[in-house]
């Protein structure tokens, strides 16, 4: 049988918003996808106020089979989350991985990753990383990053030539 694609796929064009700051009225609830929850290949996308891997109650859910949010080739200048409280915060939990970033110039801010919508329950991701950066770059501003099956933040380089000897890779975590 064929594996389903992501529950939400965004490609082409610029400056799209997935979700919004209006709370439950704007929120997408993306769970139980047979692949990624949300896959982005279009530049300049903003994701606000969504539950990724959780049910509408923000505390239970089946997660997504693969990544909650995947920023794929072409998805640079994407912003995941906002700094205006719960209405702009994405809650990303119970997926295989929380977020995978494969492009440059992305921002992840104000989200709850690996916890419930209230930030009190440790739900984690099922078996891997909260955030994985694969040949991509991002600025980090997390609110909660809770117990996951693997590492909290994983930076991997698929080709050894991508990072030269003496080069520094920096992640700034802001609470």
Backbone as a printed PyTorch tensor [residue, N CA C, xyz], in Angstrom:
tensor([[[  0.8320,  -1.1900,   0.0000],
         [  0.0000,   0.0000,   0.0000],
         [  0.8680,   1.2420,   0.0000]],

        [[  0.3490,   2.3350,  -0.4840],
         [  1.0740,   3.5890,  -0.5780],
         [  0.9820,   4.3540,   0.7360]],

        [[  2.1210,   4.9120,   1.1800],
         [  2.1350,   5.7100,   2.4020],
         [  1.5430,   7.0760,   2.0930]],

        [[  0.5820,   7.5500,   2.8810],
         [ -0.0140,   8.8640,   2.6250],
         [  1.0180,   9.9730,   2.7420]],

        [[  0.8210,  11.0470,   2.0050],
         [  1.7050,  12.2080,   2.1310],
         [  1.3270,  12.9680,   3.3930]],

        [[  1.9730,  14.0980,   3.6090],
         [  1.6990,  14.8960,   4.7980],
         [  0.2350,  15.3210,   4.8550]],

        [[ -0.2500,  15.5310,   6.0540],
         [ -1.6270,  16.0010,   6.2320],
         [ -1.8060,  17.3900,   5.6300]],

        [[ -0.7900,  18.2700,   5.8020],
         [ -0.7890,  19.5920,   5.1760],
         [  0.5190,  19.7370,   4.4190]],

        [[  0.4300,  20.0820,   3.1370],
         [  1.6180,  20.3030,   2.3220],
         [  1.5580,  21.7130,   1.7780]],

        [[  2.6280,  22.4710,   1.9600],
         [  2.7090,  23.8550,   1.4850],
         [  3.8720,  23.9580,   0.5230]],

        [[  3.6090,  24.3330,  -0.7300],
         [  4.6770,  24.4980,  -1.7160],
         [  4.3800,  25.7050,  -2.5950]],

        [[  5.4450,  26.3000,  -3.1310],
         [  5.3030,  27.4250,  -4.0460],
         [  4.8010,  28.6880,  -3.3750]],

        [[  5.0140,  29.8060,  -4.0460],
         [  4.5520,  31.0830,  -3.5150],
         [  5.2490,  31.4690,  -2.2290]],

        [[  4.9980,  32.6520,  -1.7660],
         [  5.6410,  33.1160,  -0.5370],
         [  4.6100,  33.6900,   0.4140]],

        [[  5.0130,  33.7750,   1.6710],
         [  4.2570,  34.4870,   2.6990],
         [  2.8940,  33.8830,   3.0250]],

        [[  2.8020,  32.5720,   3.0550],
         [  1.5650,  31.9090,   3.4840],
         [  1.5820,  31.7280,   4.9960]],

        [[  0.3880,  31.6900,   5.5900],
         [  0.2530,  31.4280,   7.0230],
         [ -0.5490,  30.1450,   7.1880]],

        [[ -0.0220,  29.2260,   7.9970],
         [ -0.7330,  28.0000,   8.3550],
         [ -1.1360,  28.1540,   9.8110]],

        [[ -2.4290,  28.2040,  10.0710],
         [ -2.9430,  28.4690,  11.4140],
         [ -3.2250,  29.9430,  11.5590]],

        [[ -2.9460,  30.4950,  12.7320],
         [ -3.1740,  31.9170,  12.9820],
         [ -3.1220,  32.2040,  14.4680]],

        [[ -3.4060,  33.4350,  14.8290],
         [ -3.3060,  33.8550,  16.2310],
         [ -4.6620,  33.9350,  16.9260]],

        [[ -5.6950,  33.3720,  16.3260],
         [ -7.0380,  33.4390,  16.8910],
         [ -7.4120,  32.2740,  17.7860]],

        [[ -6.4390,  31.5160,  18.2730],
         [ -6.7220,  30.3770,  19.1460],
         [ -7.3920,  29.2430,  18.3960]],

        [[ -8.3580,  28.5790,  19.0340],
         [ -9.0060,  27.4050,  18.4540],
         [ -9.6810,  27.6960,  17.1160]],

        [[-10.0900,  28.9180,  16.8750],
         [-10.7420,  29.2920,  15.6120],
         [ -9.7860,  29.1290,  14.4340]],

        [[ -8.5090,  29.4850,  14.6150],
         [ -7.5090,  29.4130,  13.5430],
         [ -6.6780,  28.1310,  13.5700]],

        [[ -6.6980,  27.4150,  14.6670],
         [ -5.7960,  26.2880,  14.8950],
         [ -6.0620,  25.1230,  13.9540]],

        [[ -4.9840,  24.5600,  13.4020],
         [ -5.0460,  23.2700,  12.7260],
         [ -4.6570,  22.2140,  13.7430]],

        [[ -5.3760,  21.1100,  13.7610],
         [ -5.0370,  19.9600,  14.5940],
         [ -4.5830,  18.8780,  13.6280]],

        [[ -3.2800,  18.5870,  13.6550],
         [ -2.6830,  17.6910,  12.6690],
         [ -2.1020,  16.4900,  13.4060]],

        [[ -2.7980,  15.3590,  13.3290],
         [ -2.3560,  14.1540,  14.0220],
         [ -2.7840,  12.9230,  13.2410]],

        [[ -2.1260,  11.8240,  13.5160],
         [ -2.4280,  10.5250,  12.9030],
         [ -2.1790,  10.4760,  11.4000]],

        [[ -1.3000,  11.3450,  10.8950],
         [ -0.9120,  11.2550,   9.4900],
         [  0.0330,  10.0650,   9.3270]],

        [[ -0.0840,   9.3790,   8.2250],
         [  0.7920,   8.2480,   7.9390],
         [  2.1870,   8.6610,   7.5260]],

        [[  2.4770,   9.9580,   7.5120],
         [  3.7910,  10.4620,   7.1450],
         [  4.0480,  11.7040,   7.9970]],

        [[  4.5260,  12.8110,   7.3820],
         [  4.7280,  14.0590,   8.1120],
         [  3.3800,  14.6880,   8.4480]],

        [[  3.3550,  15.4730,   9.5320],
         [  2.1560,  16.2420,   9.8270],
         [  2.0220,  17.3990,   8.8580]],

        [[  3.0670,  18.2470,   8.7880],
         [  3.1030,  19.3830,   7.8660],
         [  4.4390,  19.3580,   7.1380]],

        [[  4.4140,  19.4160,   5.8150],
         [  5.6240,  19.4990,   4.9870],
         [  5.6110,  20.8300,   4.2580]],

        [[  6.7130,  21.5670,   4.3670],
         [  6.8120,  22.8870,   3.7450],
         [  7.9250,  22.8660,   2.7050]],

        [[  7.6160,  23.3010,   1.4840],
         [  8.6300,  23.5050,   0.4470],
         [  8.5450,  24.9040,  -0.1430]],

        [[  7.6800,  25.7480,   0.3870],
         [  7.5360,  27.1260,  -0.0890],
         [  8.1810,  28.0950,   0.8790]],

        [[  8.9200,  29.0620,   0.3620],
         [  9.6400,  30.0370,   1.1910],
         [  8.6830,  31.0000,   1.8810]],

        [[  9.1110,  31.4960,   3.0500],
         [  8.3880,  32.5470,   3.7260],
         [  7.1120,  32.1280,   4.4290]],

        [[  6.9710,  30.8700,   4.7600],
         [  5.7670,  30.3820,   5.4280],
         [  5.8390,  30.6790,   6.9270]],

        [[  4.6930,  30.9740,   7.5440],
         [  4.5930,  31.1570,   8.9900],
         [  3.5810,  30.1550,   9.5270]],

        [[  3.9570,  29.4400,  10.5880],
         [  3.0600,  28.4880,  11.2500],
         [  2.7720,  29.0020,  12.6490]],

        [[  1.4930,  29.2550,  12.9440],
         [  1.0950,  29.8310,  14.2260],
         [ -0.0700,  29.0660,  14.8470]],

        [[  0.0220,  28.7770,  16.1460],
         [ -1.1110,  28.3100,  16.9270],
         [ -1.6290,  26.9230,  16.6280]],

        [[ -0.8280,  26.0550,  16.0280],
         [ -1.2890,  24.7210,  15.6370],
         [ -0.9410,  23.6680,  16.6790]],

        [[ -1.7290,  22.5900,  16.7140],
         [ -1.3940,  21.4000,  17.4930],
         [ -0.9170,  20.3440,  16.4970]],

        [[  0.3280,  19.9340,  16.6290],
         [  0.9200,  18.9720,  15.7020],
         [  1.2120,  17.6870,  16.4780]],

        [[  0.4470,  16.6410,  16.2130],
         [  0.5980,  15.3640,  16.8990],
         [ -0.3820,  15.1750,  18.0420]],

        [[ -1.0820,  16.2290,  18.4180],
         [ -2.0340,  16.1770,  19.5290],
         [ -3.4710,  16.3200,  19.0310]],

        [[ -4.3900,  15.8380,  19.8430],
         [ -5.8140,  16.0090,  19.5790],
         [ -6.2450,  17.4160,  19.9980]],

        [[ -7.4860,  17.8180,  19.7090],
         [ -7.9480,  19.1610,  20.0640],
         [ -7.8420,  19.5090,  21.5550]],

        [[ -7.8130,  18.4930,  22.4310],
         [ -7.6900,  18.7790,  23.8590],
         [ -6.2840,  19.2420,  24.2440]],

        [[ -5.3100,  19.0980,  23.3400],
         [ -3.9450,  19.5580,  23.5850],
         [ -3.1620,  18.7180,  24.5680]],

        [[ -3.6780,  17.5440,  24.9450],
         [ -2.9950,  16.7080,  25.9330],
         [ -2.8530,  15.2480,  25.5130]],

        [[ -3.6510,  14.8170,  24.5440],
         [ -3.5970,  13.4330,  24.0710],
         [ -3.4630,  13.4620,  22.5510]],

        [[ -3.1850,  12.3220,  21.9760],
         [ -3.1220,  12.2530,  20.5190],
         [ -2.2940,  11.0810,  20.0540]],

        [[ -2.4050,  10.7950,  18.7740],
         [ -1.6830,   9.6740,  18.1890],
         [ -0.3850,  10.0560,  17.5270]],

        [[ -0.0860,  11.3570,  17.4310],
         [  1.1330,  11.7890,  16.7560],
         [  1.0660,  11.5370,  15.2640]],

        [[  2.1340,  11.8870,  14.5790],
         [  2.2680,  11.6180,  13.1500],
         [  3.3780,  10.5920,  12.9760]],

        [[  3.2600,   9.7500,  11.9550],
         [  4.1880,   8.6430,  11.7710],
         [  5.6260,   9.1150,  11.6250]],

        [[  5.8500,  10.2450,  10.9750],
         [  7.2100,  10.7480,  10.7880],
         [  7.3600,  12.0850,  11.5160]],

        [[  7.7570,  13.1190,  10.8250],
         [  8.0710,  14.4060,  11.4320],
         [  6.7900,  15.2310,  11.6350]],

        [[  6.6980,  15.9380,  12.7490],
         [  5.5640,  16.8310,  12.9680],
         [  5.5530,  17.9470,  11.9440]],

        [[  6.6840,  18.6840,  11.8290],
         [  6.8330,  19.7500,  10.8420],
         [  8.1540,  19.5280,  10.1170]],

        [[  8.1110,  19.3820,   8.7990],
         [  9.3150,  19.1720,   7.9860],
         [  9.5270,  20.3780,   7.0840]],

        [[ 10.6580,  21.0760,   7.2740],
         [ 11.0370,  22.1740,   6.3830],
         [ 11.9990,  21.5980,   5.3630]],

        [[ 11.5040,  21.4090,   4.1540],
         [ 12.2460,  20.7320,   3.0970],
         [ 12.8430,  21.7430,   2.1250]],

        [[ 13.5240,  21.2660,   1.1140],
         [ 14.1550,  22.1230,   0.1170],
         [ 13.1770,  23.1870,  -0.3650]],

        [[ 13.6100,  24.4540,  -0.3490],
         [ 12.7850,  25.5540,  -0.8080],
         [ 12.0180,  26.2640,   0.2960]],

        [[ 12.1370,  25.7820,   1.5260],
         [ 11.3290,  26.3440,   2.6150],
         [ 12.0820,  27.3540,   3.4800]],

        [[ 13.0860,  28.0040,   2.9380],
         [ 13.8440,  28.9720,   3.7300],
         [ 12.9660,  30.1310,   4.1810]],

        [[ 13.4660,  30.8540,   5.1840],
         [ 12.7520,  32.0130,   5.7360],
         [ 11.3720,  31.6550,   6.2770]],

        [[ 11.2840,  30.4840,   6.8840],
         [ 10.0450,  30.0240,   7.5060],
         [ 10.1050,  30.3180,   8.9970]],

        [[  8.9670,  30.7210,   9.5620],
         [  8.8620,  30.9720,  10.9990],
         [  7.8690,  29.9920,  11.5850]],

        [[  8.3190,  29.2470,  12.6030],
         [  7.4680,  28.3000,  13.3130],
         [  7.2210,  28.8650,  14.7000]],

        [[  6.0060,  29.3480,  14.9400],
         [  5.6470,  29.8880,  16.2460],
         [  5.7530,  31.3870,  16.3180]],

        [[  5.2640,  31.9240,  17.4340],
         [  5.2950,  33.3590,  17.6770],
         [  5.5700,  33.6260,  19.1380]],

        [[  5.7310,  34.8870,  19.4680],
         [  6.0830,  35.2700,  20.8320],
         [  4.9430,  35.9660,  21.5670]],

        [[  3.7200,  35.8300,  21.0510],
         [  2.5650,  36.4900,  21.6650],
         [  1.7250,  35.5320,  22.4970]],

        [[  2.3550,  34.5810,  23.1650],
         [  1.6470,  33.6780,  24.0640],
         [  1.0170,  32.4800,  23.3870]],

        [[  0.0590,  31.8780,  24.0890],
         [ -0.5340,  30.6080,  23.6650],
         [ -1.1900,  30.6760,  22.2850]],

        [[ -1.7190,  31.8010,  21.8950],
         [ -2.4210,  31.9010,  20.6100],
         [ -1.4870,  31.7170,  19.4170]],

        [[ -0.2110,  32.0710,  19.5580],
         [  0.7240,  31.9400,  18.4310],
         [  1.6620,  30.7490,  18.5950]],

        [[  1.5970,  30.1010,  19.7270],
         [  2.4680,  28.9600,  20.0220],
         [  1.9670,  27.7080,  19.3160]],

        [[  2.8640,  26.9950,  18.6340],
         [  2.5590,  25.6550,  18.1500],
         [  2.9170,  24.6740,  19.2540]],

        [[  2.1230,  23.6360,  19.4030],
         [  2.4340,  22.5640,  20.3460],
         [  2.7240,  21.3320,  19.5040]],

        [[  3.9550,  20.8240,  19.6240],
         [  4.4430,  19.7800,  18.7270],
         [  4.9100,  18.6080,  19.5830]],

        [[  4.0960,  17.5610,  19.6570],
         [  4.3880,  16.4340,  20.5490],
         [  3.8920,  15.1250,  19.9640]],

        [[  4.5000,  14.0320,  20.4220],
         [  4.0790,  12.6600,  20.1530],
         [  4.2730,  12.2140,  18.7070]],

        [[  5.1050,  12.9360,  17.9350],
         [  5.4440,  12.5270,  16.5730],
         [  6.7090,  11.6820,  16.6380]],

        [[  7.1640,  11.1460,  15.5010],
         [  8.4610,  10.4640,  15.4990],
         [  9.5560,  11.4730,  15.8170]],

        [[  9.5840,  12.5900,  15.0860],
         [ 10.4450,  13.7320,  15.3820],
         [  9.5500,  14.9600,  15.4430]],

        [[  9.9610,  15.9670,  16.1930],
         [  9.1590,  17.1740,  16.2920],
         [  9.2670,  18.0400,  15.0490]],

        [[ 10.4800,  18.5570,  14.7830],
         [ 10.7250,  19.4510,  13.6470],
         [ 12.0140,  18.9970,  12.9620]],

        [[ 11.9890,  18.9450,  11.6460],
         [ 13.2030,  18.6900,  10.8670],
         [ 13.4210,  19.8700,   9.9350]],

        [[ 14.6210,  20.4350,   9.9690],
         [ 14.9390,  21.6230,   9.1750],
         [ 16.0610,  21.2950,   8.2080]],

        [[ 15.7920,  21.4670,   6.9070],
         [ 16.7720,  21.1540,   5.8700],
         [ 17.1190,  22.3630,   5.0120]],

        [[ 16.7490,  23.5690,   5.4400],
         [ 17.0290,  24.7770,   4.6680],
         [ 17.5190,  25.8850,   5.5970]],

        [[ 17.9220,  27.0070,   4.9960],
         [ 18.5400,  28.1010,   5.7490],
         [ 17.5410,  29.1730,   6.1660]],

        [[ 17.9630,  29.9610,   7.1640],
         [ 17.2710,  31.1870,   7.5760],
         [ 15.8540,  30.9530,   8.0880]],

        [[ 15.7220,  30.0300,   9.0250],
         [ 14.4220,  29.7340,   9.6220],
         [ 14.4210,  30.1380,  11.0860]],

        [[ 13.2300,  30.4120,  11.6280],
         [ 13.0950,  30.8000,  13.0260],
         [ 12.1000,  29.8540,  13.6950]],

        [[ 12.4980,  29.3170,  14.8500],
         [ 11.6110,  28.4980,  15.6790],
         [ 11.5200,  29.2220,  17.0170]],

        [[ 10.3110,  29.7140,  17.3660],
         [ 10.1940,  30.5530,  18.5630],
         [  8.8630,  30.3480,  19.2730]],

        [[  8.9280,  30.3660,  20.6060],
         [  7.7260,  30.3820,  21.4230],
         [  6.8990,  29.1170,  21.4590]],

        [[  7.3880,  28.0270,  20.8910],
         [  6.6200,  26.7900,  20.8050],
         [  6.7770,  25.9230,  22.0410]],

        [[  5.8340,  25.0250,  22.2530],
         [  5.9890,  23.9410,  23.2180],
         [  6.2890,  22.6890,  22.4070]],

        [[  7.4320,  22.0960,  22.6480],
         [  7.8450,  20.9130,  21.8990],
         [  8.0440,  19.7740,  22.8890]],

        [[  7.2670,  18.7070,  22.7290],
         [  7.3700,  17.5500,  23.6100],
         [  6.5440,  17.6600,  24.8730]],

        [[  5.6180,  18.5980,  24.9160],
         [  4.7730,  18.7690,  26.0920],
         [  3.3210,  18.9640,  25.6510]],

        [[  2.4200,  19.0960,  26.6170],
         [  1.0220,  19.3570,  26.2890],
         [  0.8270,  20.8550,  26.0730]],

        [[ -0.3800,  21.2620,  25.7210],
         [ -0.6560,  22.6710,  25.4150],
         [ -0.4680,  23.5830,  26.6190]],

        [[ -0.6000,  23.0480,  27.8150],
         [ -0.3950,  23.8460,  29.0180],
         [  1.0470,  23.8950,  29.4850]],

        [[  1.9070,  23.0940,  28.8520],
         [  3.3150,  23.0650,  29.2280],
         [  3.5950,  22.2920,  30.4990]],

        [[  2.6520,  21.4380,  30.9300],
         [  2.8230,  20.7370,  32.2030],
         [  3.0920,  19.2420,  32.0630]],

        [[  2.6440,  18.6150,  30.9890],
         [  2.8380,  17.1790,  30.8030],
         [  4.0130,  16.9010,  29.8770]],

        [[  4.8790,  15.9860,  30.2670],
         [  6.0120,  15.5680,  29.4500],
         [  5.5310,  14.4750,  28.5000]],

        [[  5.2570,  14.8410,  27.2380],
         [  4.7540,  13.8910,  26.2500],
         [  5.8380,  13.4130,  25.2940]],

        [[  6.8350,  14.2400,  25.0410],
         [  7.9470,  13.8950,  24.1630],
         [  7.5410,  13.6370,  22.7260]],

        [[  8.5230,  13.2360,  21.9460],
         [  8.3120,  12.6780,  20.6170],
         [  8.5180,  11.1750,  20.7990]],

        [[  8.0310,  10.3570,  19.9120],
         [  8.0410,   8.9200,  20.1640],
         [  9.4210,   8.2800,  20.2040]],

        [[ 10.2660,   8.5680,  19.2450],
         [ 11.5000,   7.7800,  19.2420],
         [ 12.7260,   8.5300,  18.7450]],

        [[ 12.6380,   9.8010,  18.5460],
         [ 13.8070,  10.4750,  18.0000],
         [ 13.8980,  11.8930,  18.5310]],

        [[ 14.3640,  12.8230,  17.7040],
         [ 14.7250,  14.1610,  18.1300],
         [ 13.5350,  15.1120,  18.2320]],

        [[ 13.6800,  16.1100,  19.1090],
         [ 12.7120,  17.2040,  19.1600],
         [ 12.8690,  18.0730,  17.9310]],

        [[ 14.1050,  18.5040,  17.6730],
         [ 14.4250,  19.3330,  16.5140],
         [ 15.6830,  18.7560,  15.8730]],

        [[ 15.6030,  18.4750,  14.5810],
         [ 16.7740,  17.9900,  13.8560],
         [ 17.0950,  18.9750,  12.7380]],

        [[ 18.3430,  19.4340,  12.7110],
         [ 18.7850,  20.3600,  11.6780],
         [ 19.7060,  19.5830,  10.7470]],

        [[ 19.2630,  19.3750,   9.5080],
         [ 20.0270,  18.6270,   8.5180],
         [ 20.4360,  19.6040,   7.4270]],

        [[ 21.6680,  20.0840,   7.4650],
         [ 22.1640,  21.0260,   6.4550],
         [ 21.2820,  22.2620,   6.3630]],

        [[ 20.7970,  22.7460,   7.4790],
         [ 19.9640,  23.9430,   7.5050],
         [ 20.4030,  24.8660,   8.6130]],

        [[ 19.7950,  26.0470,   8.6900],
         [ 20.1040,  26.9870,   9.7600],
         [ 18.8180,  27.5440,  10.3410]],

        [[ 18.9040,  27.9910,  11.6040],
         [ 17.7320,  28.5650,  12.2430],
         [ 18.1310,  29.3590,  13.4660]],

        [[ 17.2620,  30.2660,  13.8660],
         [ 17.3510,  30.9300,  15.1620],
         [ 16.3520,  30.2280,  16.0600]],

        [[ 16.7070,  30.0650,  17.3230],
         [ 15.9430,  29.2600,  18.2550],
         [ 15.4090,  30.1100,  19.3830]],

        [[ 14.1430,  30.0510,  19.7020],
         [ 13.5930,  30.6830,  20.8930],
         [ 12.5060,  29.7920,  21.4550]],

        [[ 12.8790,  28.8270,  22.2900],
         [ 11.9360,  27.8270,  22.7750],
         [ 11.3300,  28.2100,  24.1080]],

        [[ 10.1240,  27.7800,  24.3450],
         [  9.4890,  27.9340,  25.6430],
         [  9.6580,  26.6410,  26.4460]],

        [[  9.2450,  25.5250,  25.9030],
         [  9.3940,  24.2360,  26.5750],
         [  9.9260,  23.2300,  25.5780]],

        [[ 10.9190,  22.4630,  26.0010],
         [ 11.4800,  21.3800,  25.2040],
         [ 11.5950,  20.2100,  26.1630]],

        [[ 10.6710,  19.2630,  26.0700],
         [ 10.5530,  18.2160,  27.0840],
         [ 10.9660,  16.8500,  26.5660]],

        [[ 11.0570,  15.8980,  27.4920],
         [ 11.5510,  14.5380,  27.2990],
         [ 11.1820,  13.8780,  25.9990]],

        [[ 12.1690,  13.5360,  25.2310],
         [ 11.9760,  12.8690,  23.9590],
         [ 12.7890,  11.5860,  23.9530]],

        [[ 12.4440,  10.6650,  23.0460],
         [ 13.1380,   9.3860,  22.9820],
         [ 14.5940,   9.5180,  22.6020]],

        [[ 14.9590,  10.5770,  21.8830],
         [ 16.3350,  10.7820,  21.4450],
         [ 16.9040,  12.0390,  22.0690]],

        [[ 17.5960,  12.8310,  21.2660],
         [ 18.2040,  14.0560,  21.7590],
         [ 17.2280,  15.2150,  21.6340]],

        [[ 17.4800,  16.2920,  22.3660],
         [ 16.6140,  17.4600,  22.2790],
         [ 16.8350,  18.2110,  20.9660]],

        [[ 18.0920,  18.5430,  20.6590],
         [ 18.4150,  19.2050,  19.3940],
         [ 19.5510,  18.4240,  18.7550]],

        [[ 19.3620,  17.9940,  17.5240],
         [ 20.3620,  17.2050,  16.8260],
         [ 20.7630,  17.9390,  15.5620]],

        [[ 22.0720,  18.2180,  15.4190],
         [ 22.5810,  18.8190,  14.1920],
         [ 23.3380,  17.7290,  13.4640]],

        [[ 22.9000,  17.4000,  12.2600],
         [ 23.6080,  16.3870,  11.4880],
         [ 24.0100,  16.9510,  10.1430]],

        [[ 25.1260,  16.4910,   9.6650],
         [ 25.6380,  16.9310,   8.3780],
         [ 25.7260,  15.7010,   7.4980]],

        [[ 24.9710,  15.7100,   6.4100],
         [ 24.9080,  14.5280,   5.5600],
         [ 26.1760,  14.3120,   4.7410]],

        [[ 26.8760,  15.3730,   4.4270],
         [ 28.1240,  15.2500,   3.6780],
         [ 29.2310,  15.8880,   4.4880]],

        [[ 30.3150,  15.1600,   4.6860],
         [ 31.3980,  15.6190,   5.5410],
         [ 31.9590,  16.9630,   5.0900]],

        [[ 31.9390,  17.2620,   3.7970],
         [ 32.4960,  18.5100,   3.2810],
         [ 31.7030,  19.7450,   3.6890]],

        [[ 30.5020,  19.5840,   4.1960],
         [ 29.6440,  20.7270,   4.5110],
         [ 30.2000,  21.5900,   5.6510]],

        [[ 30.8990,  20.9840,   6.6160],
         [ 31.5100,  21.7350,   7.7030],
         [ 33.0090,  21.4920,   7.6610]],

        [[ 33.7820,  22.5740,   7.5630],
         [ 35.2300,  22.4360,   7.4860],
         [ 35.8460,  22.4340,   8.8790]],

        [[ 37.0720,  21.9690,   8.9840],
         [ 37.7820,  21.9130,  10.2520],
         [ 37.8810,  23.3190,  10.8300]],

        [[ 37.5440,  23.4540,  12.1070],
         [ 37.6180,  24.7410,  12.7690],
         [ 36.3560,  25.5810,  12.6530]],

        [[ 35.4090,  25.1770,  11.8380],
         [ 34.1620,  25.9190,  11.6930],
         [ 33.2910,  25.6970,  12.9280]],

        [[ 32.5780,  26.7170,  13.3550],
         [ 31.7340,  26.6350,  14.5390],
         [ 30.2750,  26.6400,  14.1440]],

        [[ 29.5090,  25.7640,  14.7610],
         [ 28.0570,  25.7370,  14.5800],
         [ 27.4550,  26.1890,  15.8930]],

        [[ 26.6020,  27.1870,  15.8510],
         [ 26.0510,  27.7720,  17.0720],
         [ 24.5360,  27.6930,  17.0770]],

        [[ 23.9870,  27.2930,  18.1900],
         [ 22.5470,  27.3530,  18.4170],
         [ 22.3410,  28.2050,  19.6530]],

        [[ 21.4870,  29.1960,  19.5410],
         [ 21.1760,  30.0740,  20.6800],
         [ 19.7850,  29.7120,  21.1640]],

        [[ 19.6750,  29.2550,  22.3940],
         [ 18.3890,  28.9080,  22.9750],
         [ 17.9730,  30.0230,  23.9140]],

        [[ 16.7880,  30.5920,  23.6810],
         [ 16.2900,  31.7150,  24.4850],
         [ 15.0380,  31.2440,  25.2240]],

        [[ 15.0010,  31.4120,  26.5240],
         [ 13.8040,  31.0530,  27.3020],
         [ 13.0320,  32.2900,  27.6540]]])
